[in-house]
PDB file of C-alpha atoms in Angstrom:
ATOM      1  CA  UNK C  23      66.345 176.606 117.637  1.00 55.00           C
ATOM      2  CA  UNK C  24      65.761 178.078 114.162  1.00 60.00           C
ATOM      3  CA  UNK C  25      67.956 175.388 112.818  1.00 58.00           C
ATOM      4  CA  UNK C  26      65.659 172.708 114.315  1.00 64.00           C
ATOM      5  CA  UNK C  27      68.200 171.548 116.853  1.00 61.00           C
ATOM      6  CA  UNK C  28      66.977 170.090 120.102  1.00 70.00           C
ATOM      7  CA  UNK C  29      69.414 171.108 122.701  1.00 67.00           C
ATOM      8  CA  UNK C  30      69.356 172.152 126.367  1.00 72.00           C
ATOM      9  CA  UNK C  31      70.288 175.614 127.249  1.00 74.00           C
ATOM     10  CA  UNK C  32      73.516 174.375 128.908  1.00 74.00           C
ATOM     11  CA  UNK C  33      74.479 172.555 125.677  1.00 69.00           C
ATOM     12  CA  UNK C  34      73.876 175.672 123.578  1.00 70.00           C
ATOM     13  CA  UNK C  35      75.935 177.725 125.997  1.00 74.00           C
ATOM     14  CA  UNK C  36      78.788 175.177 125.747  1.00 71.00           C
ATOM     15  CA  UNK C  37      78.690 175.322 121.938  1.00 69.00           C
ATOM     16  CA  UNK C  38      78.640 179.152 122.027  1.00 73.00           C
ATOM     17  CA  UNK C  39      81.573 179.204 124.384  1.00 73.00           C
ATOM     18  CA  UNK C  40      83.540 176.902 122.196  1.00 70.00           C
ATOM     19  CA  UNK C  41      82.844 178.987 119.081  1.00 72.00           C
ATOM     20  CA  UNK C  42      83.718 182.238 120.902  1.00 74.00           C
ATOM     21  CA  UNK C  43      87.462 181.885 120.663  1.00 69.00           C
ATOM     22  CA  UNK C  44      87.960 185.517 121.723  1.00 71.00           C
ATOM     23  CA  UNK C  45      85.957 184.939 124.934  1.00 76.00           C
ATOM     24  CA  UNK C  46      84.244 188.295 124.536  1.00 82.00           C
ATOM     25  CA  UNK C  47      80.679 186.919 124.436  1.00 81.00           C
ATOM     26  CA  UNK C  48      80.140 187.917 120.860  1.00 82.00           C
ATOM     27  CA  UNK C  49      80.442 185.559 117.773  1.00 77.00           C
ATOM     28  CA  UNK C  50      82.164 187.179 114.870  1.00 77.00           C
ATOM     29  CA  UNK C  51      81.984 185.908 111.282  1.00 72.00           C
ATOM     30  CA  UNK C  52      85.734 185.034 111.559  1.00 73.00           C
ATOM     31  CA  UNK C  53      85.132 182.922 114.643  1.00 71.00           C
ATOM     32  CA  UNK C  54      82.235 181.032 112.977  1.00 70.00           C
ATOM     33  CA  UNK C  55      84.348 180.531 109.788  1.00 66.00           C
ATOM     34  CA  UNK C  56      87.298 179.329 111.913  1.00 63.00           C
ATOM     35  CA  UNK C  57      85.206 176.614 113.451  1.00 60.00           C
ATOM     36  CA  UNK C  58      83.141 175.559 110.478  1.00 63.00           C
ATOM     37  CA  UNK C  59      85.740 175.727 107.735  1.00 58.00           C
ATOM     38  CA  UNK C  60      87.459 172.678 109.408  1.00 62.00           C
ATOM     39  CA  UNK C  61      85.707 169.493 108.251  1.00 67.00           C
ATOM     40  CA  UNK C  62      86.312 167.436 111.307  1.00 75.00           C
ATOM     41  CA  UNK C  63      87.460 169.580 114.290  1.00 76.00           C
ATOM     42  CA  UNK C  64      87.887 166.637 116.717  1.00 82.00           C
ATOM     43  CA  UNK C  65      90.127 164.567 114.321  1.00 87.00           C
ATOM     44  CA  UNK C  66      92.000 167.714 113.413  1.00 87.00           C
ATOM     45  CA  UNK C  67      92.800 168.360 117.047  1.00 89.00           C
ATOM     46  CA  UNK C  68      93.983 164.804 117.557  1.00 91.00           C
ATOM     47  CA  UNK C  69      96.157 164.943 114.456  1.00 92.00           C
ATOM     48  CA  UNK C  70      97.749 168.179 115.249  1.00 94.00           C
ATOM     49  CA  UNK C  71      98.481 167.200 118.852  1.00 95.00           C
ATOM     50  CA  UNK C  72     100.114 163.971 117.524  1.00 94.00           C
ATOM     51  CA  UNK C  73     102.126 165.948 114.999  1.00 95.00           C
ATOM     52  CA  UNK C  74     103.319 168.505 117.667  1.00 96.00           C
ATOM     53  CA  UNK C  75     104.270 165.645 119.919  1.00 95.00           C
ATOM     54  CA  UNK C  76     106.109 163.954 117.057  1.00 94.00           C
ATOM     55  CA  UNK C  77     107.994 167.133 116.137  1.00 95.00           C
ATOM     56  CA  UNK C  78     109.042 167.642 119.781  1.00 95.00           C
ATOM     57  CA  UNK C  79     110.266 164.001 120.190  1.00 95.00           C
ATOM     58  CA  UNK C  80     111.897 163.997 116.782  1.00 94.00           C
ATOM     59  CA  UNK C  81     113.815 167.158 117.512  1.00 95.00           C
ATOM     60  CA  UNK C  82     114.421 166.281 121.168  1.00 94.00           C
ATOM     61  CA  UNK C  83     112.761 169.479 122.383  1.00 94.00           C
ATOM     62  CA  UNK C  84     110.878 170.357 125.466  1.00 94.00           C
ATOM     63  CA  UNK C  85     107.785 172.542 125.243  1.00 95.00           C
ATOM     64  CA  UNK C  86     109.825 175.410 126.607  1.00 94.00           C
ATOM     65  CA  UNK C  87     112.449 174.984 123.976  1.00 95.00           C
ATOM     66  CA  UNK C  88     109.987 174.685 121.121  1.00 95.00           C
ATOM     67  CA  UNK C  89     107.665 177.517 122.184  1.00 96.00           C
ATOM     68  CA  UNK C  90     110.209 179.627 124.130  1.00 94.00           C
ATOM     69  CA  UNK C  91     110.807 182.245 121.362  1.00 95.00           C
ATOM     70  CA  UNK C  92     107.123 182.869 121.070  1.00 96.00           C
ATOM     71  CA  UNK C  93     106.315 183.358 124.803  1.00 95.00           C
ATOM     72  CA  UNK C  94     105.488 186.918 126.043  1.00 95.00           C
ATOM     73  CA  UNK C  95     107.076 188.397 129.161  1.00 93.00           C
ATOM     74  CA  UNK C  96     104.652 186.488 131.256  1.00 94.00           C
ATOM     75  CA  UNK C  97     105.602 183.176 129.708  1.00 93.00           C
ATOM     76  CA  UNK C  98     102.303 182.946 127.882  1.00 95.00           C
ATOM     77  CA  UNK C  99     101.155 182.463 124.271  1.00 96.00           C
ATOM     78  CA  UNK C 100      98.287 184.248 122.670  1.00 94.00           C
ATOM     79  CA  UNK C 101      96.570 182.602 119.636  1.00 92.00           C
ATOM     80  CA  UNK C 102      98.884 184.377 117.148  1.00 92.00           C
ATOM     81  CA  UNK C 103     102.057 183.373 118.912  1.00 96.00           C
ATOM     82  CA  UNK C 104     100.852 179.734 119.270  1.00 96.00           C
ATOM     83  CA  UNK C 105      99.986 179.555 115.569  1.00 94.00           C
ATOM     84  CA  UNK C 106     103.321 181.103 114.584  1.00 95.00           C
ATOM     85  CA  UNK C 107     105.144 178.599 116.775  1.00 96.00           C
ATOM     86  CA  UNK C 108     103.271 175.562 115.359  1.00 96.00           C
ATOM     87  CA  UNK C 109     103.822 176.819 111.833  1.00 96.00           C
ATOM     88  CA  UNK C 110     107.581 177.257 112.586  1.00 96.00           C
ATOM     89  CA  UNK C 111     107.710 173.520 113.358  1.00 96.00           C
ATOM     90  CA  UNK C 112     106.891 172.856 109.733  1.00 94.00           C
ATOM     91  CA  UNK C 113     103.586 171.179 110.560  1.00 93.00           C
ATOM     92  CA  UNK C 114     101.192 171.344 107.651  1.00 89.00           C
ATOM     93  CA  UNK C 115      97.907 172.854 108.879  1.00 91.00           C
ATOM     94  CA  UNK C 116      95.706 175.618 107.793  1.00 88.00           C
ATOM     95  CA  UNK C 117      95.208 178.675 109.992  1.00 87.00           C
ATOM     96  CA  UNK C 118      91.614 177.687 110.712  1.00 85.00           C
ATOM     97  CA  UNK C 119      92.834 174.227 111.872  1.00 89.00           C
ATOM     98  CA  UNK C 120      95.379 175.863 114.162  1.00 91.00           C
ATOM     99  CA  UNK C 121      92.632 178.223 115.612  1.00 87.00           C
ATOM    100  CA  UNK C 122      90.509 175.228 116.336  1.00 87.00           C
ATOM    101  CA  UNK C 123      93.436 173.485 118.066  1.00 91.00           C
ATOM    102  CA  UNK C 124      94.208 176.605 120.062  1.00 92.00           C
ATOM    103  CA  UNK C 125      90.506 176.985 121.082  1.00 87.00           C
ATOM    104  CA  UNK C 126      90.383 173.393 122.212  1.00 88.00           C
ATOM    105  CA  UNK C 127      93.476 173.880 124.420  1.00 92.00           C
ATOM    106  CA  UNK C 128      92.186 177.259 125.783  1.00 88.00           C
ATOM    107  CA  UNK C 129      89.725 175.832 128.296  1.00 81.00           C
ATOM    108  CA  UNK C 130      89.361 179.133 130.210  1.00 82.00           C
ATOM    109  CA  UNK C 131      88.738 181.029 127.003  1.00 81.00           C
ATOM    110  CA  UNK C 132      91.257 183.606 127.960  1.00 86.00           C
ATOM    111  CA  UNK C 133      93.003 183.641 124.561  1.00 87.00           C
ATOM    112  CA  UNK C 134      96.200 182.730 126.441  1.00 93.00           C
ATOM    113  CA  UNK C 135      97.990 179.512 126.920  1.00 95.00           C
ATOM    114  CA  UNK C 136     100.754 178.560 129.290  1.00 94.00           C
ATOM    115  CA  UNK C 137     103.390 175.843 129.023  1.00 94.00           C
ATOM    116  CA  UNK C 138     101.595 174.167 131.906  1.00 93.00           C
ATOM    117  CA  UNK C 139      98.381 174.100 129.916  1.00 94.00           C
ATOM    118  CA  UNK C 140     100.137 172.705 126.941  1.00 95.00           C
ATOM    119  CA  UNK C 141     101.632 170.058 129.123  1.00 94.00           C
ATOM    120  CA  UNK C 142      98.292 169.167 130.700  1.00 92.00           C
ATOM    121  CA  UNK C 143      96.790 168.891 127.222  1.00 92.00           C
ATOM    122  CA  UNK C 144      99.274 166.136 126.458  1.00 91.00           C
ATOM    123  CA  UNK C 145     101.547 168.073 124.140  1.00 90.00           C
ATOM    124  CA  UNK C 146     104.785 167.285 125.960  1.00 85.00           C
ATOM    125  CA  UNK C 147     106.927 164.759 124.280  1.00 77.00           C
ATOM    126  CA  UNK C 148     106.759 161.288 125.922  1.00 70.00           C
TER     127      UNK C 148
END
């Protein structure tokens, strides 16, 4: 409200939840920086999803083959593992861009992604 924005409480809560990538209910400077240092988050997410699909198709890899080395014992990826995996694909993206992508895929705000979530987000090669 101090910024002069006219939003409903539910809209503000949705914005807060999106920015709170750790899901702990507290915004840190790093979380704010991750989200606002990317000039166009929506286009960044679309571009990176396209590049990941292109990598998987071009290398004839499934999600499990591509992300397998980065999965924990529960077959999940935390944000660091996800970012390391995508960087290993040779996709040119900054760490803040990859955090924005991870946050957009982590609908539950659990800081964990599964292969099923990646598939549902449309990352599987077509």
